[in-house]
Short mmCIF file of C-alpha atoms in Angstrom, two decimals:
data_model
loop_
_atom_site.label_atom_id
_atom_site.label_comp_id
_atom_site.label_asym_id
_atom_site.label_seq_id
_atom_site.Cartn_x
_atom_site.Cartn_y
_atom_site.Cartn_z
CA UNK A 1 -61.66 59.04 -63.21
CA UNK A 2 -59.75 58.71 -66.47
CA UNK A 3 -56.50 60.59 -65.85
CA UNK A 4 -56.56 61.27 -62.09
CA UNK A 5 -55.16 58.51 -59.88
CA UNK A 6 -55.22 58.08 -56.11
CA UNK A 7 -52.19 57.82 -53.82
CA UNK A 8 -53.09 54.19 -53.16
CA UNK A 9 -53.14 53.45 -56.90
CA UNK A 10 -49.66 54.95 -57.25
CA UNK A 11 -48.32 53.27 -54.11
CA UNK A 12 -49.33 49.85 -55.42
CA UNK A 13 -47.32 50.42 -58.63
CA UNK A 14 -44.16 52.15 -57.36
CA UNK A 15 -41.99 49.05 -57.69
CA UNK A 16 -42.97 48.28 -61.27
CA UNK A 17 -40.30 48.76 -63.93
CA UNK A 18 -42.83 50.14 -66.43
CA UNK A 19 -43.95 52.96 -64.11
CA UNK A 20 -42.28 56.38 -63.81
CA UNK A 21 -43.22 59.07 -61.33
CA UNK A 22 -42.44 62.66 -62.29
CA UNK A 23 -42.11 65.45 -59.72
CA UNK A 24 -43.21 68.77 -61.26
CA UNK A 25 -43.16 71.05 -58.21
CA UNK A 26 -42.46 74.63 -59.27
CA UNK A 27 -43.13 78.03 -57.75
CA UNK A 28 -43.65 81.11 -59.90
CA UNK A 29 -41.25 83.80 -58.74
CA UNK A 30 -38.92 81.32 -57.01
CA UNK A 31 -37.63 79.03 -59.73
CA UNK A 32 -35.21 77.09 -57.51
CA UNK A 33 -37.68 76.20 -54.75
CA UNK A 34 -39.26 73.23 -56.55
CA UNK A 35 -35.98 71.44 -57.28
CA UNK A 36 -34.77 72.17 -53.75
CA UNK A 37 -37.90 70.62 -52.28
CA UNK A 38 -37.44 67.61 -54.56
CA UNK A 39 -33.87 67.16 -53.32
CA UNK A 40 -35.10 67.28 -49.71
CA UNK A 41 -37.82 64.66 -50.22
CA UNK A 42 -39.97 63.15 -52.94
CA UNK A 43 -41.96 60.05 -53.85
CA UNK A 44 -39.60 57.05 -54.17
CA UNK A 45 -38.34 56.69 -57.73
CA UNK A 46 -39.57 60.12 -58.78
CA UNK A 47 -37.55 62.15 -61.28
CA UNK A 48 -37.73 65.93 -61.48
CA UNK A 49 -38.93 67.93 -64.50
CA UNK A 50 -38.72 71.72 -64.22
CA UNK A 51 -41.51 73.90 -65.64
CA UNK A 52 -39.17 76.45 -67.19
CA UNK A 53 -36.12 74.33 -68.06
CA UNK A 54 -37.88 71.17 -69.24
CA UNK A 55 -41.55 71.91 -69.96
CA UNK A 56 -41.18 75.34 -71.61
CA UNK A 57 -38.99 76.96 -74.24
CA UNK A 58 -37.18 80.31 -74.16
CA UNK A 59 -39.33 83.43 -74.09
CA UNK A 60 -39.36 85.35 -77.38
CA UNK A 61 -41.31 88.26 -78.86
CA UNK A 62 -44.36 86.04 -79.34
CA UNK A 63 -45.36 82.74 -77.79
CA UNK A 64 -46.08 83.88 -74.24
CA UNK A 65 -44.26 83.47 -70.95
CA UNK A 66 -44.15 79.64 -71.08
CA UNK A 67 -43.97 78.65 -74.76
CA UNK A 68 -43.69 75.09 -75.96
CA UNK A 69 -40.35 73.42 -75.23
CA UNK A 70 -37.94 72.16 -77.85
CA UNK A 71 -39.49 68.73 -78.38
CA UNK A 72 -36.27 67.06 -79.47
CA UNK A 73 -34.76 68.10 -76.13
CA UNK A 74 -37.84 67.01 -74.20
CA UNK A 75 -37.87 63.61 -75.89
CA UNK A 76 -34.20 63.15 -75.03
CA UNK A 77 -35.00 63.91 -71.38
CA UNK A 78 -37.93 61.50 -71.43
CA UNK A 79 -35.73 58.81 -72.96
CA UNK A 80 -33.06 59.44 -70.31
CA UNK A 81 -35.77 58.99 -67.68
CA UNK A 82 -36.40 55.50 -69.00
CA UNK A 83 -39.69 56.43 -70.64
CA UNK A 84 -41.00 54.93 -73.87
CA UNK A 85 -44.48 54.32 -75.27
CA UNK A 86 -45.01 51.36 -72.94
CA UNK A 87 -44.32 53.37 -69.77
CA UNK A 88 -47.06 54.41 -67.36
CA UNK A 89 -46.32 57.91 -66.05
CA UNK A 90 -47.72 59.66 -62.98
CA UNK A 91 -47.03 63.37 -62.55
CA UNK A 92 -47.45 65.31 -59.33
CA UNK A 93 -46.77 68.74 -57.86
CA UNK A 94 -47.76 70.81 -54.84
CA UNK A 95 -49.55 73.54 -56.81
CA UNK A 96 -53.05 72.06 -57.01
CA UNK A 97 -52.10 70.07 -60.09
CA UNK A 98 -51.20 73.00 -62.37
CA UNK A 99 -47.61 71.92 -63.13
CA UNK A 100 -48.48 68.23 -63.26
CA UNK A 101 -51.31 69.01 -65.68
CA UNK A 102 -48.87 70.90 -67.91
CA UNK A 103 -46.69 67.78 -68.03
CA UNK A 104 -49.81 65.66 -68.64
CA UNK A 105 -50.85 67.86 -71.58
CA UNK A 106 -47.37 67.84 -73.15
CA UNK A 107 -47.25 64.03 -73.02
CA UNK A 108 -50.74 63.81 -74.51
CA UNK A 109 -49.62 66.19 -77.27
CA UNK A 110 -46.74 63.80 -77.93
CA UNK A 111 -49.24 60.98 -78.27
CA UNK A 112 -48.62 59.27 -74.92
CA UNK A 113 -51.80 57.77 -73.50
CA UNK A 114 -50.50 56.25 -70.26
CA UNK A 115 -50.11 59.55 -68.44
CA UNK A 116 -51.83 60.39 -65.15
CA UNK A 117 -51.91 63.05 -62.43
CA UNK A 118 -51.68 62.19 -58.73
CA UNK A 119 -54.77 63.31 -56.84
CA UNK A 120 -53.95 65.63 -53.95
CA UNK A 121 -50.31 66.27 -54.82
CA UNK A 122 -47.20 65.76 -52.73
CA UNK A 123 -48.28 67.29 -49.40
CA UNK A 124 -51.34 65.05 -49.18
CA UNK A 125 -49.31 62.00 -50.24
CA UNK A 126 -46.86 62.72 -47.43
CA UNK A 127 -49.59 63.59 -44.95
CA UNK A 128 -51.34 60.28 -45.56
CA UNK A 129 -48.19 58.42 -44.56
CA UNK A 130 -47.12 57.16 -47.97
CA UNK A 131 -43.35 56.67 -48.43
CA UNK A 132 -40.97 59.52 -49.22
CA UNK A 133 -37.22 59.54 -49.78
CA UNK A 134 -34.19 61.73 -50.47
CA UNK A 135 -32.69 59.12 -52.81
CA UNK A 136 -32.38 60.17 -56.45
CA UNK A 137 -32.40 57.18 -58.77
CA UNK A 138 -31.46 56.64 -62.41
CA UNK A 139 -33.12 54.32 -64.88
CA UNK A 140 -31.84 52.57 -68.00
CA UNK A 141 -32.37 54.72 -71.05
CA UNK A 142 -35.25 53.93 -73.37
CA UNK A 143 -36.31 55.56 -76.62
CA UNK A 144 -39.31 57.84 -76.53
CA UNK A 145 -40.94 58.04 -79.97
CA UNK A 146 -43.64 60.72 -80.34
CA UNK A 147 -46.91 60.54 -82.20
CA UNK A 148 -47.82 64.21 -82.32
CA UNK A 149 -51.47 65.22 -81.79
CA UNK A 150 -51.73 68.67 -83.39
CA UNK A 151 -55.49 68.73 -82.82
CA UNK A 152 -54.77 69.37 -79.11
CA UNK A 153 -53.05 72.69 -79.85
CA UNK A 154 -54.69 76.00 -80.79
CA UNK A 155 -52.70 78.56 -82.74
CA UNK A 156 -52.94 82.31 -82.32
CA UNK A 157 -54.86 82.40 -85.59
CA UNK A 158 -57.35 79.82 -84.23
CA UNK A 159 -57.91 82.04 -81.21
CA UNK A 160 -58.28 85.17 -83.33
CA UNK A 161 -60.90 83.40 -85.44
CA UNK A 162 -62.75 82.17 -82.36
CA UNK A 163 -62.81 85.67 -80.90
CA UNK A 164 -64.04 87.30 -84.11
CA UNK A 165 -66.27 84.60 -85.59
CA UNK A 166 -67.35 82.40 -82.64
CA UNK A 167 -65.72 79.41 -84.31
CA UNK A 168 -64.92 77.97 -80.87
CA UNK A 169 -65.68 78.57 -77.22
CA UNK A 170 -62.85 80.49 -75.54
CA UNK A 171 -62.33 79.62 -71.86
CA UNK A 172 -60.18 81.93 -69.72
CA UNK A 173 -58.85 79.93 -66.75
CA UNK A 174 -57.51 82.82 -64.68
CA UNK A 175 -59.05 84.10 -61.48
CA UNK A 176 -61.99 86.47 -62.06
CA UNK A 177 -60.11 89.65 -61.05
CA UNK A 178 -57.60 89.13 -63.85
CA UNK A 179 -60.27 88.12 -66.37
CA UNK A 180 -62.31 91.23 -65.59
CA UNK A 181 -59.24 93.46 -65.84
CA UNK A 182 -59.58 94.63 -62.24
CA UNK A 183 -56.12 93.40 -61.34
CA UNK A 184 -53.12 92.19 -63.37
CA UNK A 185 -50.05 91.22 -61.32
CA UNK A 186 -48.01 89.70 -64.15
CA UNK A 187 -48.86 90.86 -67.67
CA UNK A 188 -48.47 94.46 -68.86
CA UNK A 189 -52.13 94.73 -69.97
CA UNK A 190 -55.21 93.77 -67.97
CA UNK A 191 -58.35 92.14 -69.32
CA UNK A 192 -59.19 89.15 -71.49
CA UNK A 193 -59.56 88.00 -75.08
CA UNK A 194 -62.88 89.35 -76.44
CA UNK A 195 -65.62 86.75 -76.36
CA UNK A 196 -63.96 84.52 -73.75
CA UNK A 197 -65.87 83.03 -70.83
CA UNK A 198 -64.27 82.87 -67.39
CA UNK A 199 -63.85 79.49 -65.69
CA UNK A 200 -61.33 79.70 -62.84
CA UNK A 201 -59.05 76.66 -62.92
CA UNK A 202 -58.99 76.14 -59.15
CA UNK A 203 -62.71 75.40 -59.23
CA UNK A 204 -61.68 72.01 -60.64
CA UNK A 205 -60.62 71.05 -57.10
CA UNK A 206 -62.44 70.56 -53.81
CA UNK A 207 -61.73 72.70 -50.77
CA UNK A 208 -59.51 69.85 -49.53
CA UNK A 209 -57.32 70.07 -52.65
CA UNK A 210 -58.51 66.96 -54.44
CA UNK A 211 -59.88 66.82 -57.99
CA UNK A 212 -63.64 66.93 -58.28
CA UNK A 213 -65.38 63.87 -59.70
CA UNK A 214 -66.24 63.75 -63.43
CA UNK A 215 -69.91 64.59 -62.84
CA UNK A 216 -68.87 67.60 -60.76
CA UNK A 217 -66.51 68.76 -63.51
CA UNK A 218 -69.33 68.32 -66.01
CA UNK A 219 -71.50 70.60 -63.86
CA UNK A 220 -68.84 73.33 -64.10
CA UNK A 221 -69.08 73.26 -67.90
CA UNK A 222 -72.81 72.55 -68.16
CA UNK A 223 -73.44 75.64 -70.31
CA UNK A 224 -71.10 74.29 -73.02
CA UNK A 225 -72.25 71.59 -75.41
CA UNK A 226 -69.94 68.62 -75.88
CA UNK A 227 -70.31 69.19 -79.63
CA UNK A 228 -68.58 72.57 -79.34
CA UNK A 229 -64.91 73.14 -80.01
CA UNK A 230 -63.26 74.58 -76.90
CA UNK A 231 -60.01 76.55 -76.68
CA UNK A 232 -58.63 76.96 -73.16
CA UNK A 233 -56.14 79.63 -72.12
CA UNK A 234 -54.75 81.35 -69.02
CA UNK A 235 -51.85 83.75 -68.56
CA UNK A 236 -49.07 81.61 -69.99
CA UNK A 237 -50.40 78.15 -70.82
CA UNK A 238 -49.85 76.50 -67.42
CA UNK A 239 -52.95 76.93 -65.27
CA UNK A 240 -55.12 76.40 -68.35
CA UNK A 241 -53.97 72.77 -68.31
CA UNK A 242 -56.00 71.80 -65.21
CA UNK A 243 -59.12 73.00 -67.04
CA UNK A 244 -58.15 70.96 -70.11
CA UNK A 245 -57.76 67.96 -67.81
CA UNK A 246 -61.08 68.70 -66.08
CA UNK A 247 -62.85 68.95 -69.43
CA UNK A 248 -61.37 65.60 -70.43
CA UNK A 249 -62.61 64.09 -67.17
CA UNK A 250 -66.06 65.53 -67.89
CA UNK A 251 -66.19 63.82 -71.29
CA UNK A 252 -65.32 66.70 -73.61
CA UNK A 253 -63.18 65.56 -76.53
CA UNK A 254 -62.80 68.61 -78.80
CA UNK A 255 -60.56 70.64 -76.49
CA UNK A 256 -57.45 72.61 -77.42
CA UNK A 257 -54.85 74.47 -75.38
CA UNK A 258 -53.71 77.94 -76.44
CA UNK A 259 -50.19 77.58 -75.10
CA UNK A 260 -49.19 81.21 -75.55
CA UNK A 261 -52.38 82.30 -73.78
CA UNK A 262 -53.01 85.90 -72.76
CA UNK A 263 -49.31 86.76 -72.58
CA UNK A 264 -49.00 85.81 -76.25
CA UNK A 265 -52.27 87.50 -77.25
CA UNK A 266 -51.13 90.89 -75.91
CA UNK A 267 -47.77 90.61 -77.70
CA UNK A 268 -49.62 91.59 -80.90
CA UNK A 269 -50.39 95.35 -80.80
CA UNK A 270 -53.47 95.02 -83.02
CA UNK A 271 -55.22 92.46 -80.79
CA UNK A 272 -58.23 93.89 -78.95
CA UNK A 273 -58.62 93.49 -75.18
CA UNK A 274 -61.93 93.23 -73.31
CA UNK A 275 -62.58 94.12 -69.66
CA UNK A 276 -65.51 93.50 -67.38
CA UNK A 277 -68.24 90.98 -68.20
CA UNK A 278 -68.89 90.24 -71.88
#
């Protein structure tokens, strides 16, 4: 696999100075739980990045519930973590890869190629007997210099055009009940962006919580040509990221993330909403 790495792969590299491990555990509705779990135990050498404080910006009228962070601030945090363009980074969480994939996408957007996601997450790392610690370490500061990749990001206008003119495939990563408009526990309006297909993000993983192999990911997206442009969204630009990662594993290269996602889409009163099957 291209961006998914095994616990053994990570374990063999933990002592290297050019490797950083990033703990991204975060629980929606309990914003302090992830950092508290990190303080209790984590992978040796891991540093903590918080979904809402580090990997998202403040919520405004538009932009969704987890908009892009201030990149100057993020780059300062990456530099303080001892990360530069030569650093190999492994991100993990305990949420089936959703938070780690958000970190992975942000680093890819900043032009960093040496960024990976730990297969199985923290619980399976711990359960397999790999080392854990309470020790929080610091690293010498380095300078993170971005090389932005705007082609990885879809704007609201891109999504509007895709919905109206079929200029791209729209993939809704939420669970089917939310896509269909049967149930909406978070956003004020239920349904989906007109024209979007549903592809639940958790189907990227096996029943044991590991990432499916590239050929299995490819089977999930078999109805979509690799020549098509694909825009992936969810509720707020977090759980769409595992699907972006899965598409990358399956060999798709023209894939964009709509960071604002459905929570941004419905912030515009004139945007239509679809329910049921298209």
